[in-house]
PDB file of C-alpha atoms in Angstrom:
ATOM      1  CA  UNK A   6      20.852  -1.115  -0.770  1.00 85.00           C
ATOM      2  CA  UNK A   7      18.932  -0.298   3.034  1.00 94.00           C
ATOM      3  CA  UNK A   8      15.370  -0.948   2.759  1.00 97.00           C
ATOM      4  CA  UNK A   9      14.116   2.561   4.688  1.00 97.00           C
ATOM      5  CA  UNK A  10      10.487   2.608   4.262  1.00 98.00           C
ATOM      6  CA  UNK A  11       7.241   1.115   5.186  1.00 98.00           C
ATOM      7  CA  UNK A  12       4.214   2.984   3.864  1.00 98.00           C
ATOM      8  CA  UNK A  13       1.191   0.029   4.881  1.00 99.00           C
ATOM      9  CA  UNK A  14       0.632  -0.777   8.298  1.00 99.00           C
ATOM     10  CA  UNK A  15      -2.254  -1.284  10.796  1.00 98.00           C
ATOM     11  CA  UNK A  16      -2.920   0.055  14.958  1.00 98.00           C
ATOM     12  CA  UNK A  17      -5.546  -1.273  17.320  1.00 98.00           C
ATOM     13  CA  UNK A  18      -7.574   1.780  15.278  1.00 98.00           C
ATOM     14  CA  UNK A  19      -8.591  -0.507  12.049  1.00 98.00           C
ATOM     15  CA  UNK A  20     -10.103  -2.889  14.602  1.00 97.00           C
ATOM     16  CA  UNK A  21      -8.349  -6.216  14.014  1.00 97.00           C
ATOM     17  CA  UNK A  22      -4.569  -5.092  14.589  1.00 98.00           C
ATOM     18  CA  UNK A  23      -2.732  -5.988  17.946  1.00 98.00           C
ATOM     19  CA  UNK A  24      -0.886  -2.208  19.151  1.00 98.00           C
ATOM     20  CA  UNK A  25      -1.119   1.418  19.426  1.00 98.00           C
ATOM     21  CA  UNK A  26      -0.180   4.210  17.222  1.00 98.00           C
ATOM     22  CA  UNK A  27       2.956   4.900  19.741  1.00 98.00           C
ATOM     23  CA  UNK A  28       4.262   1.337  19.844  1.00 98.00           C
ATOM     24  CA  UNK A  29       3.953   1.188  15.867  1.00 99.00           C
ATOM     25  CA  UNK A  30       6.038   4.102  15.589  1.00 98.00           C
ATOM     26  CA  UNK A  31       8.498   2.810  18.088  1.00 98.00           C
ATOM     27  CA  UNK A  32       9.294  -0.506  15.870  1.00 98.00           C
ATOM     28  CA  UNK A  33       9.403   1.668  13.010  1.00 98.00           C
ATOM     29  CA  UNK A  34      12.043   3.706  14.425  1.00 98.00           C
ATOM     30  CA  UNK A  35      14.254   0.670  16.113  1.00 98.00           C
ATOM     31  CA  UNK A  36      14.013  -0.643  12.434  1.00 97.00           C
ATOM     32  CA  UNK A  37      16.067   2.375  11.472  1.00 98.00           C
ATOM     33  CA  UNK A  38      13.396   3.513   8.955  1.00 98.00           C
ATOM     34  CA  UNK A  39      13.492   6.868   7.167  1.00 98.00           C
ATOM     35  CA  UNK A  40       9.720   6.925   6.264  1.00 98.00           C
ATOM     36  CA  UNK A  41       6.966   4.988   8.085  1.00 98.00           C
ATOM     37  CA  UNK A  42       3.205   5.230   7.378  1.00 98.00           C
ATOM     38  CA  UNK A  43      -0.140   4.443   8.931  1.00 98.00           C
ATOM     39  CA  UNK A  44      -2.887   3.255   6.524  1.00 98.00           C
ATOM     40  CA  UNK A  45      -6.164   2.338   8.876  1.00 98.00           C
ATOM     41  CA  UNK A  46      -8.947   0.446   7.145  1.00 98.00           C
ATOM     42  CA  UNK A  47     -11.537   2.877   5.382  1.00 98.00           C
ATOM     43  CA  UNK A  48     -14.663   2.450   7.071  1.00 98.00           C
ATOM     44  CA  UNK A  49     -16.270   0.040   4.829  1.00 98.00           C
ATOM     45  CA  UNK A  50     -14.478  -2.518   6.424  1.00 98.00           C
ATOM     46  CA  UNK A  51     -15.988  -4.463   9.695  1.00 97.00           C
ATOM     47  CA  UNK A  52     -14.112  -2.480  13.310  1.00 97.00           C
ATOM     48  CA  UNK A  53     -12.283  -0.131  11.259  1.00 98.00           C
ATOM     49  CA  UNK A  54     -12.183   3.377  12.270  1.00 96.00           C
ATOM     50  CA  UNK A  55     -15.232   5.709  11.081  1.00 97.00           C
ATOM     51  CA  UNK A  56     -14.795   8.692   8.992  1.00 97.00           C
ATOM     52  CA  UNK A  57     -14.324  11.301  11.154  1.00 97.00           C
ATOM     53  CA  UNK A  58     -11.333   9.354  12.621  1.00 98.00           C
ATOM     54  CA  UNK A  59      -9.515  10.541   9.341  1.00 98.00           C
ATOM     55  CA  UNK A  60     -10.267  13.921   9.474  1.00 97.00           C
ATOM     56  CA  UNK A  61      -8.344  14.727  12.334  1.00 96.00           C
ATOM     57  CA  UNK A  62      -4.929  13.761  11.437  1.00 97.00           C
ATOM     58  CA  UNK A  63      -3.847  17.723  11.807  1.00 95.00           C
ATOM     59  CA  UNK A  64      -3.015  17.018  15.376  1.00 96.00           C
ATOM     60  CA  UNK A  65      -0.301  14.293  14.600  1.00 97.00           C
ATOM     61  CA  UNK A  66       3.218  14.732  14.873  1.00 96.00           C
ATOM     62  CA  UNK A  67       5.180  13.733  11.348  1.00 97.00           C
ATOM     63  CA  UNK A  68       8.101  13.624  12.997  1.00 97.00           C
ATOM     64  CA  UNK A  69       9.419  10.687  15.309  1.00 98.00           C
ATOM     65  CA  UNK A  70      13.811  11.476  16.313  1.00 97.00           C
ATOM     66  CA  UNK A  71      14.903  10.921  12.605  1.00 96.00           C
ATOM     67  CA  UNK A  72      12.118   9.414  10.966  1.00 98.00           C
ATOM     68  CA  UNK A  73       8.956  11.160   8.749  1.00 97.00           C
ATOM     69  CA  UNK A  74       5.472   9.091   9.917  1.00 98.00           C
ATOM     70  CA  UNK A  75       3.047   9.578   7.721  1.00 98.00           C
ATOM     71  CA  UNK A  76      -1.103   9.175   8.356  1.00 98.00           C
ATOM     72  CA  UNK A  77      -3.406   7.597   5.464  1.00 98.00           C
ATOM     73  CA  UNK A  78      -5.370   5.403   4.993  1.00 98.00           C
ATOM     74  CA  UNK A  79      -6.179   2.140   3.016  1.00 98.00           C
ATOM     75  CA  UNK A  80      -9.505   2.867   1.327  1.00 98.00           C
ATOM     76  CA  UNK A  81     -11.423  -0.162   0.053  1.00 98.00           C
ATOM     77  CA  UNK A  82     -12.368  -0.619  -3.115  1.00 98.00           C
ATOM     78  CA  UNK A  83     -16.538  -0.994  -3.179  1.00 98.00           C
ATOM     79  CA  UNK A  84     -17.845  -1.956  -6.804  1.00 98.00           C
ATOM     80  CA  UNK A  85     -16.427  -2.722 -10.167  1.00 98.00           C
ATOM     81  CA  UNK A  86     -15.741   1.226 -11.084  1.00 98.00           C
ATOM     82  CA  UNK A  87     -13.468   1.585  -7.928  1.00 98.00           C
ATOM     83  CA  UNK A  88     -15.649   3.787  -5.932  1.00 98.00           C
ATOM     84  CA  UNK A  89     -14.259   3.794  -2.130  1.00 98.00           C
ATOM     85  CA  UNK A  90     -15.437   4.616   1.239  1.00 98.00           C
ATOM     86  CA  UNK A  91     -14.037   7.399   1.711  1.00 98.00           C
ATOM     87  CA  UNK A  92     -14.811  11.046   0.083  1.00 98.00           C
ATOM     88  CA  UNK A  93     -12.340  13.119  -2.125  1.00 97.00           C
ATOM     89  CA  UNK A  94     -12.830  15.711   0.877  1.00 98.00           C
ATOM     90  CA  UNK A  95     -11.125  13.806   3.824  1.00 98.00           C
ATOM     91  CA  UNK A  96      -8.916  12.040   0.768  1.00 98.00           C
ATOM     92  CA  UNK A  97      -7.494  15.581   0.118  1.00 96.00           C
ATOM     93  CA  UNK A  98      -5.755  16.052   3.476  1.00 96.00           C
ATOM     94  CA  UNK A  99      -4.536  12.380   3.824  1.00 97.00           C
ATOM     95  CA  UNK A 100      -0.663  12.379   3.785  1.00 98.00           C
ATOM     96  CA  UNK A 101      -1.322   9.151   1.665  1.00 98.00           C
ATOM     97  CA  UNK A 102      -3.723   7.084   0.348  1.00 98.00           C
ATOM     98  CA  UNK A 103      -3.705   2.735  -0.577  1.00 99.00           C
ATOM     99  CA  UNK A 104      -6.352   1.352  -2.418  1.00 99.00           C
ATOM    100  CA  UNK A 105      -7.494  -1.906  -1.897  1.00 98.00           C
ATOM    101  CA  UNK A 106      -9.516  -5.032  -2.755  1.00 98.00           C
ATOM    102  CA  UNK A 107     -11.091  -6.672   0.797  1.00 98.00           C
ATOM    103  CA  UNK A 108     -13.911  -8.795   1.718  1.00 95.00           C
ATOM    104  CA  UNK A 109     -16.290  -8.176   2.620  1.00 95.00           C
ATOM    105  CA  UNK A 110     -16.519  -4.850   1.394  1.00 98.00           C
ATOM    106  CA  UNK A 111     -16.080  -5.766  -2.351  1.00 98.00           C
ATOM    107  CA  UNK A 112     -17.638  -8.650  -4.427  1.00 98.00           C
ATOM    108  CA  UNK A 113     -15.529 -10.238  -6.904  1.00 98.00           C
ATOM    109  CA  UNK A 114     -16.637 -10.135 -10.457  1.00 98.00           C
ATOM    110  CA  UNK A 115     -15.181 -11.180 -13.901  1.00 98.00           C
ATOM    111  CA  UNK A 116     -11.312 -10.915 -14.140  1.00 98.00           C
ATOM    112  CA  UNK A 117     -12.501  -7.755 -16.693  1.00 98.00           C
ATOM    113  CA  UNK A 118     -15.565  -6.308 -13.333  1.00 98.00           C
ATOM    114  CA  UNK A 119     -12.172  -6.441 -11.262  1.00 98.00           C
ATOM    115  CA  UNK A 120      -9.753  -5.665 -13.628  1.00 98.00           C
ATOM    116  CA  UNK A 121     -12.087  -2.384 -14.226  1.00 98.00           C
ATOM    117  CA  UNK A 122     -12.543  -2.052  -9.953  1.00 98.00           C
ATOM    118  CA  UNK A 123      -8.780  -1.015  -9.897  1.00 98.00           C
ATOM    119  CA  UNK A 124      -8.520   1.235 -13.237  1.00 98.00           C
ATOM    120  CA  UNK A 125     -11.587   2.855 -11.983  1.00 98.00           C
ATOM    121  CA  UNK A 126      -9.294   3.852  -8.419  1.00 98.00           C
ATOM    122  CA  UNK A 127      -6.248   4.900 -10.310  1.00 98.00           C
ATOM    123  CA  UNK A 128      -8.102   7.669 -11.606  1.00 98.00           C
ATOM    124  CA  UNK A 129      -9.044   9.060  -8.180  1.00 98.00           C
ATOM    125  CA  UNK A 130      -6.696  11.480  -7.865  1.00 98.00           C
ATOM    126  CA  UNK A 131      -5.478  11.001  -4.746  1.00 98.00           C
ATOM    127  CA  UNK A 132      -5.014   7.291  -4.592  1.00 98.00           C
ATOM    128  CA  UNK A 133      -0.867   6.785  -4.305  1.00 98.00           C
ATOM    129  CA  UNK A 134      -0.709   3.122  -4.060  1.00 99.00           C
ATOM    130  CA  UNK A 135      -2.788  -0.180  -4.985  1.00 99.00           C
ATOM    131  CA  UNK A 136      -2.362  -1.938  -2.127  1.00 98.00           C
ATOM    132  CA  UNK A 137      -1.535  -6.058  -2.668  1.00 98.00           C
ATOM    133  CA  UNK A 138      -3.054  -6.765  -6.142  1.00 98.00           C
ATOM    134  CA  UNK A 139      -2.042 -10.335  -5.352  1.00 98.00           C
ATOM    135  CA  UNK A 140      -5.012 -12.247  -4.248  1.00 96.00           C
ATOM    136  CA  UNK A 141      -6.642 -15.041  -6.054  1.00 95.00           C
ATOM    137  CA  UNK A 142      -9.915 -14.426  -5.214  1.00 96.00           C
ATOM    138  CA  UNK A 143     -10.101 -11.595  -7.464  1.00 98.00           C
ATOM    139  CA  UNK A 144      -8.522 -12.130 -10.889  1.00 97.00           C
ATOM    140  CA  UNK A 145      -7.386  -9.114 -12.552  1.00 98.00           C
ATOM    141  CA  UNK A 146      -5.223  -8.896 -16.192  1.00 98.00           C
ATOM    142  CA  UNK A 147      -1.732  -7.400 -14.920  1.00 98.00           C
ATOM    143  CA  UNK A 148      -1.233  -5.992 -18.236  1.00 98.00           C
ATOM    144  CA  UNK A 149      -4.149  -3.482 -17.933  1.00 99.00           C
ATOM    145  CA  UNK A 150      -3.173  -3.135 -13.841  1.00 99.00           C
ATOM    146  CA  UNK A 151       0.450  -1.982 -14.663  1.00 99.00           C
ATOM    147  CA  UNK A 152      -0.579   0.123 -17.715  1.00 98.00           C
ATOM    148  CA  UNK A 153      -2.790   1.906 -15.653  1.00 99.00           C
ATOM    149  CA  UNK A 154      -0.450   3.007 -13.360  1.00 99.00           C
ATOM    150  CA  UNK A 155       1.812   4.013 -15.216  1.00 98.00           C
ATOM    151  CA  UNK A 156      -0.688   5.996 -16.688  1.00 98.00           C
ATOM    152  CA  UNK A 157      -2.175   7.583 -13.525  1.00 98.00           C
ATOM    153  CA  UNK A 158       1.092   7.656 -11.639  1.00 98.00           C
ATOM    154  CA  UNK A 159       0.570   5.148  -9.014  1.00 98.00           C
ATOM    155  CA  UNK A 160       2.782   3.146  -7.208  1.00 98.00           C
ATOM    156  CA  UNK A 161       2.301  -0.981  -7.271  1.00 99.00           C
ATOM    157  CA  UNK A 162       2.531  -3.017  -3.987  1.00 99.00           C
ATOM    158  CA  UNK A 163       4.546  -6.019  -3.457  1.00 98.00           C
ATOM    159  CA  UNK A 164       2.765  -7.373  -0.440  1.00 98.00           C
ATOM    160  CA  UNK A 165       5.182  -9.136   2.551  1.00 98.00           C
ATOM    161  CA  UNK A 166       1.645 -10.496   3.966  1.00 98.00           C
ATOM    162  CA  UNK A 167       0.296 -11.886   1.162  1.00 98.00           C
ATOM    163  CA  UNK A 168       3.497 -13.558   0.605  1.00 97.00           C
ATOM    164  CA  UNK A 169       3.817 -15.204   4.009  1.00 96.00           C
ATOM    165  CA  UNK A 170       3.111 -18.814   4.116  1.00 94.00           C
ATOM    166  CA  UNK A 171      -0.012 -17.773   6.448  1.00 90.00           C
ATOM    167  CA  UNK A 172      -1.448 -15.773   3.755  1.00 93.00           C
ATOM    168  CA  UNK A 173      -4.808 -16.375   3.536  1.00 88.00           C
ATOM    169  CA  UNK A 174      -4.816 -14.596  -0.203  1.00 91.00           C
ATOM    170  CA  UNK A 175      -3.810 -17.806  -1.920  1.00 88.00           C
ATOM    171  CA  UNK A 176       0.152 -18.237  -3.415  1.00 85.00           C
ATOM    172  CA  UNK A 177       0.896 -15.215  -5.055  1.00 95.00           C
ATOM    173  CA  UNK A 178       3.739 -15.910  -6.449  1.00 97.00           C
ATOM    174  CA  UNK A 179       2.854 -16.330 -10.137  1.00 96.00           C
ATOM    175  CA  UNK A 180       0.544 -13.592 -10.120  1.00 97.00           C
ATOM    176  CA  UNK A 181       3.836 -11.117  -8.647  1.00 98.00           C
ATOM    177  CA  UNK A 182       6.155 -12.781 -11.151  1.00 98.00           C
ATOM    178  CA  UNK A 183       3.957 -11.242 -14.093  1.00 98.00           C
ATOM    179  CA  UNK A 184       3.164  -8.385 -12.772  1.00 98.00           C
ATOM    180  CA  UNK A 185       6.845  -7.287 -12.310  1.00 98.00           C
ATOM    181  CA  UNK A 186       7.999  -8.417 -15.269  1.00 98.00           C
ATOM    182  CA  UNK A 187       5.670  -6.041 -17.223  1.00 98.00           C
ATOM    183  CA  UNK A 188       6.708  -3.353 -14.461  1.00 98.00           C
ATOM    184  CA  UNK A 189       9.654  -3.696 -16.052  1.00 98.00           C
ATOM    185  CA  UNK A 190       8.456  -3.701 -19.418  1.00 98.00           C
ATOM    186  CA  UNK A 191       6.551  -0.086 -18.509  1.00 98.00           C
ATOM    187  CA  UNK A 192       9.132   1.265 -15.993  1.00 98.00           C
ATOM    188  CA  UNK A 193       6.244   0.877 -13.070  1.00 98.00           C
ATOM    189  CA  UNK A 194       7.823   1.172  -9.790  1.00 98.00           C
ATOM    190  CA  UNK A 195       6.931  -0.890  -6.430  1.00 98.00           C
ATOM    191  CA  UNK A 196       7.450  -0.574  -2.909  1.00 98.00           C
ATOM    192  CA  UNK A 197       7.692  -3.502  -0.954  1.00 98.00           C
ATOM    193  CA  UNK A 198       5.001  -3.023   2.666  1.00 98.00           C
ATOM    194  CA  UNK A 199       4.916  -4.910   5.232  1.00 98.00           C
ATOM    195  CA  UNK A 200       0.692  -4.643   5.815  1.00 98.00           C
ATOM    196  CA  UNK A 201       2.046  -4.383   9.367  1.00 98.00           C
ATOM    197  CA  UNK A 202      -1.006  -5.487  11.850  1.00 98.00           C
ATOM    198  CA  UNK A 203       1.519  -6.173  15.051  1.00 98.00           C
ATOM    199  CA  UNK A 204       4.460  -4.351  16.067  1.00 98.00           C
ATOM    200  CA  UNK A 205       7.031  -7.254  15.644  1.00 98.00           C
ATOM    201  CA  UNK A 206       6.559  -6.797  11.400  1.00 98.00           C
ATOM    202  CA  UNK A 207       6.587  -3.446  11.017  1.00 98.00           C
ATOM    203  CA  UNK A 208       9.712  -2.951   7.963  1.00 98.00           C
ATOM    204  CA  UNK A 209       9.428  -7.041   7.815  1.00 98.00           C
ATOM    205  CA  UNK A 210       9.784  -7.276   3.799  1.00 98.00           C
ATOM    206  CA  UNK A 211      11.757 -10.444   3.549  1.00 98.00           C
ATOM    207  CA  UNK A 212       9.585 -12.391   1.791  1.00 98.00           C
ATOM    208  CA  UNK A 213       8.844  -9.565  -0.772  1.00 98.00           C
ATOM    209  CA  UNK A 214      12.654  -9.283  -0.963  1.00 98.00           C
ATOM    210  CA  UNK A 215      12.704 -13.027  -1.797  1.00 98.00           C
ATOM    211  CA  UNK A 216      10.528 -12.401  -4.552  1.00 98.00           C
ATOM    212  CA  UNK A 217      12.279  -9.226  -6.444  1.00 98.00           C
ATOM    213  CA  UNK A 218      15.416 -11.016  -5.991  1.00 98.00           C
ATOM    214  CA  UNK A 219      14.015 -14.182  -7.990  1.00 96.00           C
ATOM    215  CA  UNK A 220      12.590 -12.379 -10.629  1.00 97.00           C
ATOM    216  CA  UNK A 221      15.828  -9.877 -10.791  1.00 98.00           C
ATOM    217  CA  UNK A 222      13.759  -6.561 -10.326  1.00 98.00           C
ATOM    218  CA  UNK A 223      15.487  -3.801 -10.737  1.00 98.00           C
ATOM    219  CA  UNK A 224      16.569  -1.359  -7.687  1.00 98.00           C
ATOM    220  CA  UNK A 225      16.287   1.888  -9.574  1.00 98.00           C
ATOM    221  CA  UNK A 226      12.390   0.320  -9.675  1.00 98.00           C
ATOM    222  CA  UNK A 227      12.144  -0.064  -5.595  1.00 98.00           C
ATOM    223  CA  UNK A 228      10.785   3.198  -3.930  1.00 98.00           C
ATOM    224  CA  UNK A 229      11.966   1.499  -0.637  1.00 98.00           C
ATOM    225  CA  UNK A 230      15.733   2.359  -1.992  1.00 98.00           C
ATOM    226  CA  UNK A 231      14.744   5.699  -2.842  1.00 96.00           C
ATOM    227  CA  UNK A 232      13.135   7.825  -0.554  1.00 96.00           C
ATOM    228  CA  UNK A 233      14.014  11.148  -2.357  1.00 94.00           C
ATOM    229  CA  UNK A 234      11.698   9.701  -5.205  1.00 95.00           C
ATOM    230  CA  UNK A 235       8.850   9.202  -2.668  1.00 96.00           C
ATOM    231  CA  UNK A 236       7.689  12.703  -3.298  1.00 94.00           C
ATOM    232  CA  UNK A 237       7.482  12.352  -7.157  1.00 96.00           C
ATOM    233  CA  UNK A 238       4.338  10.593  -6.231  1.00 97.00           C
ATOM    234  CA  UNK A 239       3.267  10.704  -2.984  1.00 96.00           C
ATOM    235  CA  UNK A 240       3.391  14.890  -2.193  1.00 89.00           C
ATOM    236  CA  UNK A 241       3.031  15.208   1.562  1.00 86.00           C
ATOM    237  CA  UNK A 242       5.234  18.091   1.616  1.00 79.00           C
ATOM    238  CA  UNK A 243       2.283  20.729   2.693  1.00 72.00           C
ATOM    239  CA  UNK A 244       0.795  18.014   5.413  1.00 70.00           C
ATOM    240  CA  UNK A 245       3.986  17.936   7.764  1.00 69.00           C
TER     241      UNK A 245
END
């Protein structure tokens, strides 16, 4: 099945990403993707854009020849009950909205302090996706993680960064291997992101690929094979 989406990526805007908005969305589009999303750094995080950056997303075109382009952000997760830089007011009239875990905007607790950290975000109403729940600095229990959202309807991340062999988030491959086994278990779906922070790997999944192929994840769990499904939990119908 065509991989068609890519809802995590990064412009010169978050402060430590290499192009513009324009040349982003350019890549996107000679990728052939149907949906393509821009998710700059909350403000917590060191560069990153400041709030009022976020509030003006009104002006944006969602529409690039074929392809939707969304505007979000990924907010960072500050304490160990998932409070996050940004308010529920600008969070409202985001197209989209990741959650993460970052230094040096969180500080890593017990695996239950971090395991609570992303529970606590779920609830947030308009949190979509938890962004790369991968990283070894900040053990979590994957049961709890995937019950949660399929309890507060969010979508997990399989991370193509954190995957890379330059991934500075340790070897994730164990920790993705459990998690989407009890994806399956719950009927959790994923989408595979690129975390995009240069042009050349915007809709660059392969090694996320690698990784549902191995464990034999199912496609009818992939939101990148399903775009019509997008809106089940991501509604930016009234924002474009």
């Amino acid at each position: 099945m065509l991989d068609k989406m890519d809802l995590h990526t990064h412009t010169i805007a978050s402060g430590h990403a290499y192009n513009t908005r324009n040349e982003m969305i350019q890549a996107a589009a000679a990728k052939e993707l149907e949906i393509y999303a821009i998710t700059e750094h909350g403000p917590a995080m060191p560069g990153s854009c400041a709030s009022m950056y976020f509030m003006n997303f009104r002006v944006l075109p969602r529409k690039y020849e074929q392809m939707t382009v969304l505007y979000g952000a990924e907010i960072n997760v500050l304490d160990h009950e998932g409070h996050v830089d940004l308010p529920e007011s600008i969070l409202k009239e985001l197209d989209l909205a990741l959650a993460g875990i970052h230094l040096p905007c969180y500080t890593s607790g017990s695996m239950k302090e971090n395991t609570s950290a992303y529970v606590g975000v779920m609830k947030n109403p308009y949190v979509n996706i938890i962004a790369h729940p991968d990283d070894e600095r900040f053990p979590i229990d994957y049961e709890t993680l995937v019950k949660a959202a399929k309890e507060y309807h969010v979508i997990l991340e399989v991370n193509n960064a954190s995957l890379s062999p330059k991934s500075f988030r340790g070897n994730p491959k164990e920790k993705y291997k459990e998690m989407l086994e009890l994806c399956v278990k719950y009927q959790v779906p994923i989408v595979m992101d690129s975390d995009a922070h240069v042009d050349v790997m915007v809709g660059n999944h392969v090694y996320a690929q690698e990784m549902l192929k191995l464990t034999g994840f199912p496609e009818e769990l992939i939101m990148n094979y399903h775009c019509e499904k997008l809106k089940e939990y991501i509604d930016y119908s009234g924002k474009i």
